[in-house]
Amino acid sequence: MNIEPYHMDARLTAGLVDLIEFCQNDEAHLGIKMIEQSDVFEIEHHYQENGGNFWIALDGDKVVGSIGLLKVGQQTAVLKKLFTYPEYRGEPHRLGRKLFQTLLTYAQAQPDIDRLVLDTPMGEHRSHFFYEKQGFKRISREKLTVDYEFPDRDSLIYEREL
């Protein structure tokens, strides 16, 4: 398995769309359409040109995981699109943790980022546990001092200082 920065490639994008649709809709039953997530089709512009980044995990040539870092506002970046197929969660792969560590290492090397925020659907208790284990604390929406789009309006908001 290999984690690498995203680069424009139609097959990678198609694999990423499959992964996101599986995790959001088949598994979590959120009913979020890809039309609501145009960032997936503009990764280089949306994430990478602004000083953030986006990584994919490949098992052979299959996209099996993803994570993005979107820079927004002063000193703040958003963790976005952390997805893995179920068979890559936990032992022996721990892909979510590896993807998060990749993002964290990158973020900590950026002098203009000192806080990460994220949104996660209210019903995704496994995700809440994961983020809390990684040092994130739940905050109210009023404490979210930056504005960014997230398709699930029933999301919980978390933050973590770097």
C-alpha atoms as an extended CHARMM CRD file, in Angstrom:
* protein
*
       162  EXT
         1         1  MET       CA              0.0000000000        0.0000000000        0.0000000000  PROA      1               0.0000000000
         2         2  ASN       CA              1.2350000000        3.4720000000       -0.8920000000  PROA      2               0.0000000000
         3         3  ILE       CA              0.1050000000        6.9680000000        0.2130000000  PROA      3               0.0000000000
         4         4  GLU       CA              0.9350000000        9.7090000000       -2.2540000000  PROA      4               0.0000000000
         5         5  PRO       CA             -0.1190000000       13.2530000000       -3.1020000000  PROA      5               0.0000000000
         6         6  TYR       CA             -2.9510000000       13.3660000000       -5.6120000000  PROA      6               0.0000000000
         7         7  HSD       CA             -2.1000000000       14.1950000000       -9.2010000000  PROA      7               0.0000000000
         8         8  MET       CA             -4.5820000000       14.7340000000      -12.0150000000  PROA      8               0.0000000000
         9         9  ASP       CA             -5.4660000000       11.3740000000      -13.4950000000  PROA      9               0.0000000000
        10        10  ALA       CA             -8.9190000000       10.2910000000      -14.6660000000  PROA      10              0.0000000000
        11        11  ARG       CA             -8.5270000000        6.7800000000      -13.1950000000  PROA      11              0.0000000000
        12        12  LEU       CA             -7.5240000000        8.1580000000       -9.7910000000  PROA      12              0.0000000000
        13        13  THR       CA            -10.4760000000       10.5440000000       -9.8120000000  PROA      13              0.0000000000
        14        14  ALA       CA            -12.8610000000        7.7340000000      -10.7690000000  PROA      14              0.0000000000
        15        15  GLY       CA            -11.4670000000        5.5390000000       -7.9780000000  PROA      15              0.0000000000
        16        16  LEU       CA            -11.7810000000        8.4080000000       -5.5160000000  PROA      16              0.0000000000
        17        17  VAL       CA            -15.4170000000        8.9850000000       -6.5170000000  PROA      17              0.0000000000
        18        18  ASP       CA            -16.1390000000        5.2650000000       -6.0160000000  PROA      18              0.0000000000
        19        19  LEU       CA            -14.5450000000        5.3840000000       -2.5480000000  PROA      19              0.0000000000
        20        20  ILE       CA            -16.4340000000        8.5160000000       -1.4690000000  PROA      20              0.0000000000
        21        21  GLU       CA            -19.7840000000        7.2940000000       -2.7630000000  PROA      21              0.0000000000
        22        22  PHE       CA            -19.3090000000        3.9510000000       -1.0120000000  PROA      22              0.0000000000
        23        23  CYS       CA            -18.3770000000        5.5090000000        2.3410000000  PROA      23              0.0000000000
        24        24  GLN       CA            -20.9360000000        8.3170000000        2.3060000000  PROA      24              0.0000000000
        25        25  ASN       CA            -23.8920000000        6.6290000000        0.7010000000  PROA      25              0.0000000000
        26        26  ASP       CA            -23.6340000000        2.8330000000        0.6740000000  PROA      26              0.0000000000
        27        27  GLU       CA            -22.1200000000        2.6000000000        4.1350000000  PROA      27              0.0000000000
        28        28  ALA       CA            -23.3070000000        5.7220000000        6.0250000000  PROA      28              0.0000000000
        29        29  HSD       CA            -26.5520000000        6.2970000000        4.0650000000  PROA      29              0.0000000000
        30        30  LEU       CA            -26.0110000000       10.0630000000        3.9460000000  PROA      30              0.0000000000
        31        31  GLY       CA            -27.4290000000       10.5730000000        0.4610000000  PROA      31              0.0000000000
        32        32  ILE       CA            -24.7820000000       13.1300000000       -0.5020000000  PROA      32              0.0000000000
        33        33  LYS       CA            -24.4170000000       13.5670000000       -4.2490000000  PROA      33              0.0000000000
        34        34  MET       CA            -21.1010000000       14.1540000000       -5.9770000000  PROA      34              0.0000000000
        35        35  ILE       CA            -22.5550000000       17.3420000000       -7.5250000000  PROA      35              0.0000000000
        36        36  GLU       CA            -22.3990000000       18.7640000000       -3.9760000000  PROA      36              0.0000000000
        37        37  GLN       CA            -18.6750000000       17.9930000000       -3.8000000000  PROA      37              0.0000000000
        38        38  SER       CA            -17.0800000000       19.7570000000       -6.7470000000  PROA      38              0.0000000000
        39        39  ASP       CA            -13.7720000000       19.9220000000       -4.8470000000  PROA      39              0.0000000000
        40        40  VAL       CA            -13.2590000000       16.2480000000       -5.7470000000  PROA      40              0.0000000000
        41        41  PHE       CA            -13.0460000000       17.2140000000       -9.4110000000  PROA      41              0.0000000000
        42        42  GLU       CA            -10.7950000000       20.2370000000       -8.7850000000  PROA      42              0.0000000000
        43        43  ILE       CA             -8.3220000000       18.8680000000       -6.2490000000  PROA      43              0.0000000000
        44        44  GLU       CA             -5.2790000000       20.6140000000       -7.6400000000  PROA      44              0.0000000000
        45        45  HSD       CA             -7.0410000000       23.9960000000       -7.6980000000  PROA      45              0.0000000000
        46        46  HSD       CA             -9.1380000000       23.5800000000       -4.5590000000  PROA      46              0.0000000000
        47        47  TYR       CA             -6.5050000000       22.0530000000       -2.2490000000  PROA      47              0.0000000000
        48        48  GLN       CA             -2.9980000000       22.0800000000       -3.6560000000  PROA      48              0.0000000000
        49        49  GLU       CA             -2.7110000000       25.5240000000       -5.2820000000  PROA      49              0.0000000000
        50        50  ASN       CA             -3.7700000000       27.1730000000       -2.0190000000  PROA      50              0.0000000000
        51        51  GLY       CA             -0.9900000000       25.6020000000        0.0700000000  PROA      51              0.0000000000
        52        52  GLY       CA             -2.9470000000       22.5860000000        1.2470000000  PROA      52              0.0000000000
        53        53  ASN       CA             -2.6720000000       19.1090000000       -0.1620000000  PROA      53              0.0000000000
        54        54  PHE       CA             -4.6350000000       15.9600000000       -0.9140000000  PROA      54              0.0000000000
        55        55  TRP       CA             -3.4130000000       12.3780000000       -0.5800000000  PROA      55              0.0000000000
        56        56  ILE       CA             -4.6890000000        9.0710000000       -1.8360000000  PROA      56              0.0000000000
        57        57  ALA       CA             -3.8330000000        5.5830000000       -0.6610000000  PROA      57              0.0000000000
        58        58  LEU       CA             -3.3520000000        2.9840000000       -3.3500000000  PROA      58              0.0000000000
        59        59  ASP       CA             -3.3570000000       -0.7790000000       -3.0480000000  PROA      59              0.0000000000
        60        60  GLY       CA             -1.8810000000       -1.6610000000       -6.4000000000  PROA      60              0.0000000000
        61        61  ASP       CA             -3.8050000000        0.6290000000       -8.7280000000  PROA      61              0.0000000000
        62        62  LYS       CA             -6.9820000000        0.7370000000       -6.5960000000  PROA      62              0.0000000000
        63        63  VAL       CA             -7.7870000000        3.8750000000       -4.5940000000  PROA      63              0.0000000000
        64        64  VAL       CA             -8.4910000000        2.6000000000       -1.0590000000  PROA      64              0.0000000000
        65        65  GLY       CA             -8.2010000000        5.7760000000        1.0140000000  PROA      65              0.0000000000
        66        66  SER       CA             -8.0580000000        9.5600000000        0.8760000000  PROA      66              0.0000000000
        67        67  ILE       CA             -7.5260000000       12.6700000000        2.9890000000  PROA      67              0.0000000000
        68        68  GLY       CA             -7.3350000000       16.3690000000        2.1930000000  PROA      68              0.0000000000
        69        69  LEU       CA             -5.9830000000       19.4890000000        3.8620000000  PROA      69              0.0000000000
        70        70  LEU       CA             -7.7940000000       22.6760000000        2.8340000000  PROA      70              0.0000000000
        71        71  LYS       CA             -6.2530000000       25.9480000000        3.9910000000  PROA      71              0.0000000000
        72        72  VAL       CA             -8.8970000000       28.4720000000        5.0650000000  PROA      72              0.0000000000
        73        73  GLY       CA             -8.5950000000       31.6920000000        6.9880000000  PROA      73              0.0000000000
        74        74  GLN       CA             -5.8330000000       32.7290000000        9.3120000000  PROA      74              0.0000000000
        75        75  GLN       CA             -3.8000000000       29.9070000000       10.8100000000  PROA      75              0.0000000000
        76        76  THR       CA             -6.5540000000       27.3300000000       10.1340000000  PROA      76              0.0000000000
        77        77  ALA       CA             -6.8390000000       24.3570000000        7.8240000000  PROA      77              0.0000000000
        78        78  VAL       CA             -9.6840000000       21.8890000000        7.3700000000  PROA      78              0.0000000000
        79        79  LEU       CA             -9.2590000000       18.1300000000        7.3760000000  PROA      79              0.0000000000
        80        80  LYS       CA            -11.4740000000       16.8860000000        4.5440000000  PROA      80              0.0000000000
        81        81  LYS       CA            -12.3700000000       13.6790000000        2.7460000000  PROA      81              0.0000000000
        82        82  LEU       CA            -10.8730000000       11.1270000000        5.1460000000  PROA      82              0.0000000000
        83        83  PHE       CA            -12.2390000000        7.8930000000        3.7010000000  PROA      83              0.0000000000
        84        84  THR       CA            -11.0760000000        4.2810000000        3.6940000000  PROA      84              0.0000000000
        85        85  TYR       CA            -12.7010000000        1.0660000000        2.6520000000  PROA      85              0.0000000000
        86        86  PRO       CA            -13.6920000000       -1.0470000000        5.6890000000  PROA      86              0.0000000000
        87        87  GLU       CA            -11.0950000000       -3.7560000000        5.1080000000  PROA      87              0.0000000000
        88        88  TYR       CA             -8.3140000000       -1.1390000000        5.4890000000  PROA      88              0.0000000000
        89        89  ARG       CA             -9.5190000000        0.1450000000        8.8740000000  PROA      89              0.0000000000
        90        90  GLY       CA             -7.9720000000       -1.1800000000       12.0650000000  PROA      90              0.0000000000
        91        91  GLU       CA             -5.4360000000       -3.9910000000       12.0960000000  PROA      91              0.0000000000
        92        92  PRO       CA             -3.4040000000       -4.8200000000       10.1440000000  PROA      92              0.0000000000
        93        93  HSD       CA             -3.5530000000       -1.7150000000        7.8960000000  PROA      93              0.0000000000
        94        94  ARG       CA             -4.6440000000        1.1630000000       10.1690000000  PROA      94              0.0000000000
        95        95  LEU       CA             -4.9960000000        3.2180000000        7.0160000000  PROA      95              0.0000000000
        96        96  GLY       CA             -7.0160000000        6.0310000000        8.6060000000  PROA      96              0.0000000000
        97        97  ARG       CA             -4.2680000000        6.6210000000       11.1540000000  PROA      97              0.0000000000
        98        98  LYS       CA             -1.5820000000        6.5310000000        8.4390000000  PROA      98              0.0000000000
        99        99  LEU       CA             -3.4920000000        9.0040000000        6.2850000000  PROA      99              0.0000000000
       100       100  PHE       CA             -4.0300000000       11.3040000000        9.2630000000  PROA      100             0.0000000000
       101       101  GLN       CA             -0.3310000000       11.1210000000       10.1910000000  PROA      101             0.0000000000
       102       102  THR       CA              0.5860000000       12.0800000000        6.6150000000  PROA      102             0.0000000000
       103       103  LEU       CA             -1.6860000000       15.1280000000        6.8230000000  PROA      103             0.0000000000
       104       104  LEU       CA             -0.4850000000       16.0510000000       10.3310000000  PROA      104             0.0000000000
       105       105  THR       CA              3.1930000000       15.8930000000        9.3610000000  PROA      105             0.0000000000
       106       106  TYR       CA              2.5040000000       18.1570000000        6.3790000000  PROA      106             0.0000000000
       107       107  ALA       CA              0.3800000000       20.5990000000        8.4140000000  PROA      107             0.0000000000
       108       108  GLN       CA              2.9410000000       20.8720000000       11.2180000000  PROA      108             0.0000000000
       109       109  ALA       CA              5.5950000000       21.8180000000        8.6500000000  PROA      109             0.0000000000
       110       110  GLN       CA              3.4990000000       24.7840000000        7.4770000000  PROA      110             0.0000000000
       111       111  PRO       CA              4.3470000000       27.9390000000        9.4450000000  PROA      111             0.0000000000
       112       112  ASP       CA              0.9300000000       29.4700000000        8.7690000000  PROA      112             0.0000000000
       113       113  ILE       CA             -1.1890000000       26.5990000000       10.1590000000  PROA      113             0.0000000000
       114       114  ASP       CA             -1.6890000000       26.1270000000       13.8800000000  PROA      114             0.0000000000
       115       115  ARG       CA             -5.2170000000       24.7140000000       14.0330000000  PROA      115             0.0000000000
       116       116  LEU       CA             -7.1100000000       21.9610000000       12.2460000000  PROA      116             0.0000000000
       117       117  VAL       CA            -10.9020000000       21.8280000000       12.0720000000  PROA      117             0.0000000000
       118       118  LEU       CA            -13.2400000000       19.2560000000       10.5890000000  PROA      118             0.0000000000
       119       119  ASP       CA            -16.8790000000       18.3490000000       10.2290000000  PROA      119             0.0000000000
       120       120  THR       CA            -18.2120000000       14.8360000000       10.5230000000  PROA      120             0.0000000000
       121       121  PRO       CA            -21.7750000000       13.5300000000       10.2800000000  PROA      121             0.0000000000
       122       122  MET       CA            -23.6090000000       13.3530000000       13.5960000000  PROA      122             0.0000000000
       123       123  GLY       CA            -24.3640000000        9.6490000000       13.2470000000  PROA      123             0.0000000000
       124       124  GLU       CA            -20.8110000000        8.5550000000       12.4570000000  PROA      124             0.0000000000
       125       125  HSD       CA            -19.8290000000        7.5360000000       15.9860000000  PROA      125             0.0000000000
       126       126  ARG       CA            -16.8270000000        5.4910000000       14.7930000000  PROA      126             0.0000000000
       127       127  SER       CA            -15.4390000000        8.6570000000       13.1720000000  PROA      127             0.0000000000
       128       128  HSD       CA            -16.0420000000       10.7150000000       16.3290000000  PROA      128             0.0000000000
       129       129  PHE       CA            -14.0690000000        8.1580000000       18.3620000000  PROA      129             0.0000000000
       130       130  PHE       CA            -11.2270000000        8.1800000000       15.8240000000  PROA      130             0.0000000000
       131       131  TYR       CA            -10.9450000000       11.9740000000       15.7710000000  PROA      131             0.0000000000
       132       132  GLU       CA            -11.1000000000       12.2670000000       19.5500000000  PROA      132             0.0000000000
       133       133  LYS       CA             -8.3470000000        9.6630000000       19.8150000000  PROA      133             0.0000000000
       134       134  GLN       CA             -6.2500000000       11.8560000000       17.4870000000  PROA      134             0.0000000000
       135       135  GLY       CA             -6.5870000000       14.8470000000       19.8380000000  PROA      135             0.0000000000
       136       136  PHE       CA             -9.5980000000       16.6140000000       18.3410000000  PROA      136             0.0000000000
       137       137  LYS       CA            -12.1290000000       18.2810000000       20.6490000000  PROA      137             0.0000000000
       138       138  ARG       CA            -15.7530000000       18.8750000000       19.7410000000  PROA      138             0.0000000000
       139       139  ILE       CA            -16.7170000000       22.5520000000       19.4590000000  PROA      139             0.0000000000
       140       140  SER       CA            -19.9480000000       24.3930000000       18.7510000000  PROA      140             0.0000000000
       141       141  ARG       CA            -20.5470000000       25.8670000000       15.3070000000  PROA      141             0.0000000000
       142       142  GLU       CA            -20.3120000000       29.3090000000       16.8630000000  PROA      142             0.0000000000
       143       143  LYS       CA            -16.6460000000       28.6180000000       17.6680000000  PROA      143             0.0000000000
       144       144  LEU       CA            -15.9250000000       27.7370000000       14.0340000000  PROA      144             0.0000000000
       145       145  THR       CA            -14.2760000000       30.9990000000       13.0340000000  PROA      145             0.0000000000
       146       146  VAL       CA            -13.7970000000       30.1000000000        9.3600000000  PROA      146             0.0000000000
       147       147  ASP       CA            -16.2880000000       29.4730000000        6.6090000000  PROA      147             0.0000000000
       148       148  TYR       CA            -16.1070000000       26.5050000000        4.2650000000  PROA      148             0.0000000000
       149       149  GLU       CA            -18.5640000000       24.2220000000        2.5080000000  PROA      149             0.0000000000
       150       150  PHE       CA            -19.5520000000       20.8660000000        3.9130000000  PROA      150             0.0000000000
       151       151  PRO       CA            -22.4300000000       18.8960000000        2.3910000000  PROA      151             0.0000000000
       152       152  ASP       CA            -23.8450000000       17.2530000000        5.5340000000  PROA      152             0.0000000000
       153       153  ARG       CA            -25.5730000000       20.0130000000        7.5050000000  PROA      153             0.0000000000
       154       154  ASP       CA            -26.0840000000       17.7540000000       10.5470000000  PROA      154             0.0000000000
       155       155  SER       CA            -22.3520000000       17.5200000000       11.1100000000  PROA      155             0.0000000000
       156       156  LEU       CA            -20.4620000000       17.8690000000       14.3530000000  PROA      156             0.0000000000
       157       157  ILE       CA            -17.4870000000       20.2260000000       14.3720000000  PROA      157             0.0000000000
       158       158  TYR       CA            -14.0900000000       19.3800000000       15.8500000000  PROA      158             0.0000000000
       159       159  GLU       CA            -10.8000000000       21.2400000000       16.2370000000  PROA      159             0.0000000000
       160       160  ARG       CA             -7.2330000000       20.3890000000       17.1740000000  PROA      160             0.0000000000
       161       161  GLU       CA             -4.3220000000       22.6770000000       17.8900000000  PROA      161             0.0000000000
       162       162  LEU       CA             -1.0190000000       21.7540000000       16.2200000000  PROA      162             0.0000000000
